[in-house]
PDB file of C-alpha atoms in Angstrom:
ATOM      1  CA  UNK A 157       0.000   0.000   0.000  1.00  0.00           C
ATOM      2  CA  UNK A 158       2.933   2.337   0.638  1.00  0.00           C
ATOM      3  CA  UNK A 159       4.167   1.848  -2.906  1.00  0.00           C
ATOM      4  CA  UNK A 160       0.734   2.652  -4.282  1.00  0.00           C
ATOM      5  CA  UNK A 161       0.556   5.658  -2.030  1.00  0.00           C
ATOM      6  CA  UNK A 162       3.997   6.833  -3.161  1.00  0.00           C
ATOM      7  CA  UNK A 163       3.083   6.214  -6.824  1.00  0.00           C
ATOM      8  CA  UNK A 164      -0.197   8.111  -6.462  1.00  0.00           C
ATOM      9  CA  UNK A 165       1.597  10.873  -4.663  1.00  0.00           C
ATOM     10  CA  UNK A 166       4.253  11.013  -7.429  1.00  0.00           C
ATOM     11  CA  UNK A 167       1.456  11.309 -10.010  1.00  0.00           C
ATOM     12  CA  UNK A 168      -0.097  14.115  -8.006  1.00  0.00           C
ATOM     13  CA  UNK A 169       3.284  15.831  -7.700  1.00  0.00           C
ATOM     14  CA  UNK A 170       3.740  15.544 -11.495  1.00  0.00           C
ATOM     15  CA  UNK A 171       0.244  16.934 -12.076  1.00  0.00           C
ATOM     16  CA  UNK A 172       0.966  19.704  -9.584  1.00  0.00           C
ATOM     17  CA  UNK A 173       4.279  20.458 -11.330  1.00  0.00           C
ATOM     18  CA  UNK A 174       2.502  20.611 -14.710  1.00  0.00           C
ATOM     19  CA  UNK A 175      -0.094  22.964 -13.229  1.00  0.00           C
ATOM     20  CA  UNK A 176       2.671  25.113 -11.764  1.00  0.00           C
ATOM     21  CA  UNK A 177       4.468  25.171 -15.133  1.00  0.00           C
ATOM     22  CA  UNK A 178       1.237  26.242 -16.873  1.00  0.00           C
ATOM     23  CA  UNK A 179       0.617  28.850 -14.180  1.00  0.00           C
ATOM     24  CA  UNK A 180       4.155  30.198 -14.639  1.00  0.00           C
ATOM     25  CA  UNK A 181       3.597  30.387 -18.415  1.00  0.00           C
ATOM     26  CA  UNK A 182       0.350  32.311 -17.825  1.00  0.00           C
ATOM     27  CA  UNK A 183       2.132  34.621 -15.373  1.00  0.00           C
ATOM     28  CA  UNK A 184       4.807  35.256 -18.036  1.00  0.00           C
ATOM     29  CA  UNK A 185       2.095  36.047 -20.610  1.00  0.00           C
ATOM     30  CA  UNK A 186       0.320  38.344 -18.160  1.00  0.00           C
ATOM     31  CA  UNK A 187       3.625  40.095 -17.368  1.00  0.00           C
ATOM     32  CA  UNK A 188       4.238  40.598 -21.107  1.00  0.00           C
ATOM     33  CA  UNK A 189       0.737  42.054 -21.518  1.00  0.00           C
ATOM     34  CA  UNK A 190       1.203  44.283 -18.473  1.00  0.00           C
ATOM     35  CA  UNK A 191       4.548  45.463 -19.815  1.00  0.00           C
ATOM     36  CA  UNK A 192       2.923  46.202 -23.174  1.00  0.00           C
ATOM     37  CA  UNK A 193       0.076  48.092 -21.447  1.00  0.00           C
ATOM     38  CA  UNK A 194       2.602  50.029 -19.386  1.00  0.00           C
ATOM     39  CA  UNK A 195       4.433  51.083 -22.568  1.00  0.00           C
ATOM     40  CA  UNK A 196       1.135  52.145 -24.139  1.00  0.00           C
ATOM     41  CA  UNK A 197       0.192  54.109 -21.025  1.00  0.00           C
ATOM     42  CA  UNK A 198       3.605  55.788 -21.022  1.00  0.00           C
ATOM     43  CA  UNK A 199       3.098  56.742 -24.666  1.00  0.00           C
ATOM     44  CA  UNK A 200      -0.374  58.129 -23.868  1.00  0.00           C
ATOM     45  CA  UNK A 201       1.079  60.055 -20.911  1.00  0.00           C
ATOM     46  CA  UNK A 202       3.766  61.571 -23.143  1.00  0.00           C
ATOM     47  CA  UNK A 203       1.136  62.533 -25.718  1.00  0.00           C
ATOM     48  CA  UNK A 204      -1.044  64.079 -23.005  1.00  0.00           C
ATOM     49  CA  UNK A 205       1.973  66.037 -21.741  1.00  0.00           C
ATOM     50  CA  UNK A 206       2.618  67.291 -25.289  1.00  0.00           C
ATOM     51  CA  UNK A 207      -1.048  68.247 -25.683  1.00  0.00           C
ATOM     52  CA  UNK A 208      -0.948  70.050 -22.348  1.00  0.00           C
ATOM     53  CA  UNK A 209       2.175  71.953 -23.417  1.00  0.00           C
ATOM     54  CA  UNK A 210       0.563  72.772 -26.768  1.00  0.00           C
ATOM     55  CA  UNK A 211      -2.562  74.029 -25.006  1.00  0.00           C
ATOM     56  CA  UNK A 212      -0.415  76.190 -22.766  1.00  0.00           C
ATOM     57  CA  UNK A 213       1.406  77.645 -25.774  1.00  0.00           C
ATOM     58  CA  UNK A 214      -1.886  78.235 -27.610  1.00  0.00           C
ATOM     59  CA  UNK A 215      -3.289  80.002 -24.542  1.00  0.00           C
ATOM     60  CA  UNK A 216      -0.135  82.107 -24.274  1.00  0.00           C
ATOM     61  CA  UNK A 217      -0.329  82.955 -27.981  1.00  0.00           C
ATOM     62  CA  UNK A 218      -3.998  83.943 -27.656  1.00  0.00           C
ATOM     63  CA  UNK A 219      -3.213  86.121 -24.644  1.00  0.00           C
ATOM     64  CA  UNK A 220      -0.393  87.810 -26.565  1.00  0.00           C
ATOM     65  CA  UNK A 221      -2.670  88.338 -29.581  1.00  0.00           C
ATOM     66  CA  UNK A 222      -5.308  90.000 -27.380  1.00  0.00           C
ATOM     67  CA  UNK A 223      -2.657  92.281 -25.861  1.00  0.00           C
ATOM     68  CA  UNK A 224      -1.224  93.098 -29.294  1.00  0.00           C
ATOM     69  CA  UNK A 225      -4.685  93.896 -30.660  1.00  0.00           C
ATOM     70  CA  UNK A 226      -5.296  96.163 -27.677  1.00  0.00           C
ATOM     71  CA  UNK A 227      -2.036  98.033 -28.322  1.00  0.00           C
ATOM     72  CA  UNK A 228      -2.766  98.369 -32.038  1.00  0.00           C
ATOM     73  CA  UNK A 229      -6.288  99.645 -31.337  1.00  0.00           C
ATOM     74  CA  UNK A 230      -4.877 102.155 -28.855  1.00  0.00           C
ATOM     75  CA  UNK A 231      -2.355 103.443 -31.392  1.00  0.00           C
ATOM     76  CA  UNK A 232      -4.821 103.563 -34.269  1.00  0.00           C
ATOM     77  CA  UNK A 233      -7.468 105.303 -32.162  1.00  0.00           C
ATOM     78  CA  UNK A 234      -5.065 107.892 -30.760  1.00  0.00           C
ATOM     79  CA  UNK A 235      -2.583 108.467 -33.579  1.00  0.00           C
ATOM     80  CA  UNK A 236      -4.812 108.522 -36.641  1.00  0.00           C
ATOM     81  CA  UNK A 237      -5.668 111.903 -38.086  1.00  0.00           C
ATOM     82  CA  UNK A 238      -8.705 111.957 -40.369  1.00  0.00           C
ATOM     83  CA  UNK A 239      -8.053 112.690 -44.045  1.00  0.00           C
ATOM     84  CA  UNK A 240     -10.432 115.636 -43.842  1.00  0.00           C
ATOM     85  CA  UNK A 241      -8.303 117.184 -41.107  1.00  0.00           C
ATOM     86  CA  UNK A 242      -5.134 116.613 -43.112  1.00  0.00           C
ATOM     87  CA  UNK A 243      -6.714 118.254 -46.152  1.00  0.00           C
ATOM     88  CA  UNK A 244      -7.915 121.201 -44.044  1.00  0.00           C
ATOM     89  CA  UNK A 245      -4.412 121.755 -42.658  1.00  0.00           C
ATOM     90  CA  UNK A 246      -2.789 121.446 -46.089  1.00  0.00           C
ATOM     91  CA  UNK A 247      -5.315 123.276 -48.244  1.00  0.00           C
ATOM     92  CA  UNK A 248      -8.015 124.771 -45.999  1.00  0.00           C
ATOM     93  CA  UNK A 249      -9.321 128.224 -46.921  1.00  0.00           C
ATOM     94  CA  UNK A 250      -7.955 130.578 -44.290  1.00  0.00           C
ATOM     95  CA  UNK A 251     -10.017 133.476 -45.624  1.00  0.00           C
ATOM     96  CA  UNK A 252     -13.499 132.046 -44.964  1.00  0.00           C
ATOM     97  CA  UNK A 253     -15.130 131.378 -41.607  1.00  0.00           C
ATOM     98  CA  UNK A 254     -15.978 127.825 -42.681  1.00  0.00           C
ATOM     99  CA  UNK A 255     -12.350 127.197 -43.713  1.00  0.00           C
ATOM    100  CA  UNK A 256     -11.033 128.736 -40.484  1.00  0.00           C
ATOM    101  CA  UNK A 257     -13.366 126.502 -38.438  1.00  0.00           C
ATOM    102  CA  UNK A 258     -12.207 123.426 -40.371  1.00  0.00           C
ATOM    103  CA  UNK A 259      -8.551 124.401 -39.856  1.00  0.00           C
ATOM    104  CA  UNK A 260      -9.143 125.044 -36.140  1.00  0.00           C
ATOM    105  CA  UNK A 261     -10.802 121.650 -35.680  1.00  0.00           C
ATOM    106  CA  UNK A 262      -8.035 119.996 -37.671  1.00  0.00           C
ATOM    107  CA  UNK A 263      -5.328 121.764 -35.645  1.00  0.00           C
ATOM    108  CA  UNK A 264      -7.001 120.619 -32.394  1.00  0.00           C
ATOM    109  CA  UNK A 265      -7.162 117.040 -33.690  1.00  0.00           C
ATOM    110  CA  UNK A 266      -3.504 117.222 -34.754  1.00  0.00           C
ATOM    111  CA  UNK A 267      -2.532 118.538 -31.322  1.00  0.00           C
ATOM    112  CA  UNK A 268      -4.353 115.637 -29.639  1.00  0.00           C
ATOM    113  CA  UNK A 269      -2.551 113.143 -31.873  1.00  0.00           C
ATOM    114  CA  UNK A 270       0.822 114.745 -31.199  1.00  0.00           C
ATOM    115  CA  UNK A 271       0.265 114.867 -27.426  1.00  0.00           C
ATOM    116  CA  UNK A 272      -1.008 111.319 -26.956  1.00  0.00           C
ATOM    117  CA  UNK A 273       0.592 109.658 -23.925  1.00  0.00           C
ATOM    118  CA  UNK A 274       2.489 106.779 -25.472  1.00  0.00           C
ATOM    119  CA  UNK A 275       3.055 103.654 -23.449  1.00  0.00           C
ATOM    120  CA  UNK A 276       6.595 102.433 -22.768  1.00  0.00           C
ATOM    121  CA  UNK A 277       8.185 101.022 -25.899  1.00  0.00           C
ATOM    122  CA  UNK A 278       5.810 102.665 -28.380  1.00  0.00           C
ATOM    123  CA  UNK A 279       8.350 105.340 -29.214  1.00  0.00           C
ATOM    124  CA  UNK A 280      10.725 102.616 -30.402  1.00  0.00           C
ATOM    125  CA  UNK A 281       8.316 101.468 -33.127  1.00  0.00           C
ATOM    126  CA  UNK A 282       9.208 102.688 -36.612  1.00  0.00           C
ATOM    127  CA  UNK A 283       5.557 103.296 -37.527  1.00  0.00           C
ATOM    128  CA  UNK A 284       5.148 105.549 -34.479  1.00  0.00           C
ATOM    129  CA  UNK A 285       8.283 107.515 -35.337  1.00  0.00           C
ATOM    130  CA  UNK A 286       7.076 107.914 -38.918  1.00  0.00           C
ATOM    131  CA  UNK A 287       3.609 109.031 -37.813  1.00  0.00           C
ATOM    132  CA  UNK A 288       5.104 111.541 -35.372  1.00  0.00           C
ATOM    133  CA  UNK A 289       7.290 112.871 -38.198  1.00  0.00           C
ATOM    134  CA  UNK A 290       4.217 113.202 -40.455  1.00  0.00           C
ATOM    135  CA  UNK A 291       2.458 115.139 -37.701  1.00  0.00           C
ATOM    136  CA  UNK A 292       5.478 117.443 -37.278  1.00  0.00           C
ATOM    137  CA  UNK A 293       5.726 118.006 -41.027  1.00  0.00           C
ATOM    138  CA  UNK A 294       1.996 118.722 -41.224  1.00  0.00           C
ATOM    139  CA  UNK A 295       2.222 121.145 -38.282  1.00  0.00           C
ATOM    140  CA  UNK A 296       5.159 122.988 -39.869  1.00  0.00           C
ATOM    141  CA  UNK A 297       3.426 123.148 -43.263  1.00  0.00           C
ATOM    142  CA  UNK A 298       0.252 124.529 -41.680  1.00  0.00           C
ATOM    143  CA  UNK A 299       2.228 127.004 -39.560  1.00  0.00           C
ATOM    144  CA  UNK A 300       3.981 128.334 -42.705  1.00  0.00           C
ATOM    145  CA  UNK A 301       0.640 128.601 -44.543  1.00  0.00           C
ATOM    146  CA  UNK A 302      -0.977 130.391 -41.609  1.00  0.00           C
ATOM    147  CA  UNK A 303       1.988 132.766 -41.159  1.00  0.00           C
ATOM    148  CA  UNK A 304       1.983 133.562 -44.882  1.00  0.00           C
ATOM    149  CA  UNK A 305      -1.776 134.165 -44.860  1.00  0.00           C
ATOM    150  CA  UNK A 306      -1.592 136.416 -41.785  1.00  0.00           C
ATOM    151  CA  UNK A 307       1.347 138.307 -43.313  1.00  0.00           C
ATOM    152  CA  UNK A 308      -0.678 138.902 -46.487  1.00  0.00           C
ATOM    153  CA  UNK A 309      -3.689 140.091 -44.445  1.00  0.00           C
ATOM    154  CA  UNK A 310      -1.579 142.576 -42.461  1.00  0.00           C
ATOM    155  CA  UNK A 311       0.280 143.813 -45.549  1.00  0.00           C
ATOM    156  CA  UNK A 312      -3.024 144.513 -47.310  1.00  0.00           C
ATOM    157  CA  UNK A 313      -4.280 146.632 -44.411  1.00  0.00           C
TER     158      UNK A 313
END
């Protein structure tokens, strides 16, 4: 009976060893799958990090665009002299009350444009320098026209 018991027990040990071998193979397969899933998750994490960085850069770009638009609107609204005012200063009739009123309004508008409080850094922009030069040239041209007109009026009297 001992031999039968040992033989049966050896069979059970062999079966148990086969089951353990199969279990180890399954564990190896599961570890491979887990490793594969971990690589995929790492890839997804890296992609999410890139998307997050891209979103941050897009947000920063949008914020900068809003600020730039605000600066441009400020400059356009405060440093743009209407064509009618320019024409009045260049060619306005200084002998008629209507022409004098147009020139006065234009001179006031020019003065406002020339005295606008620029924000730091605006004076370094080429377009601002050019516009300020145009305003100075226009002021000098109008001053010469006005002086000549007044001189003619006084000479005639």
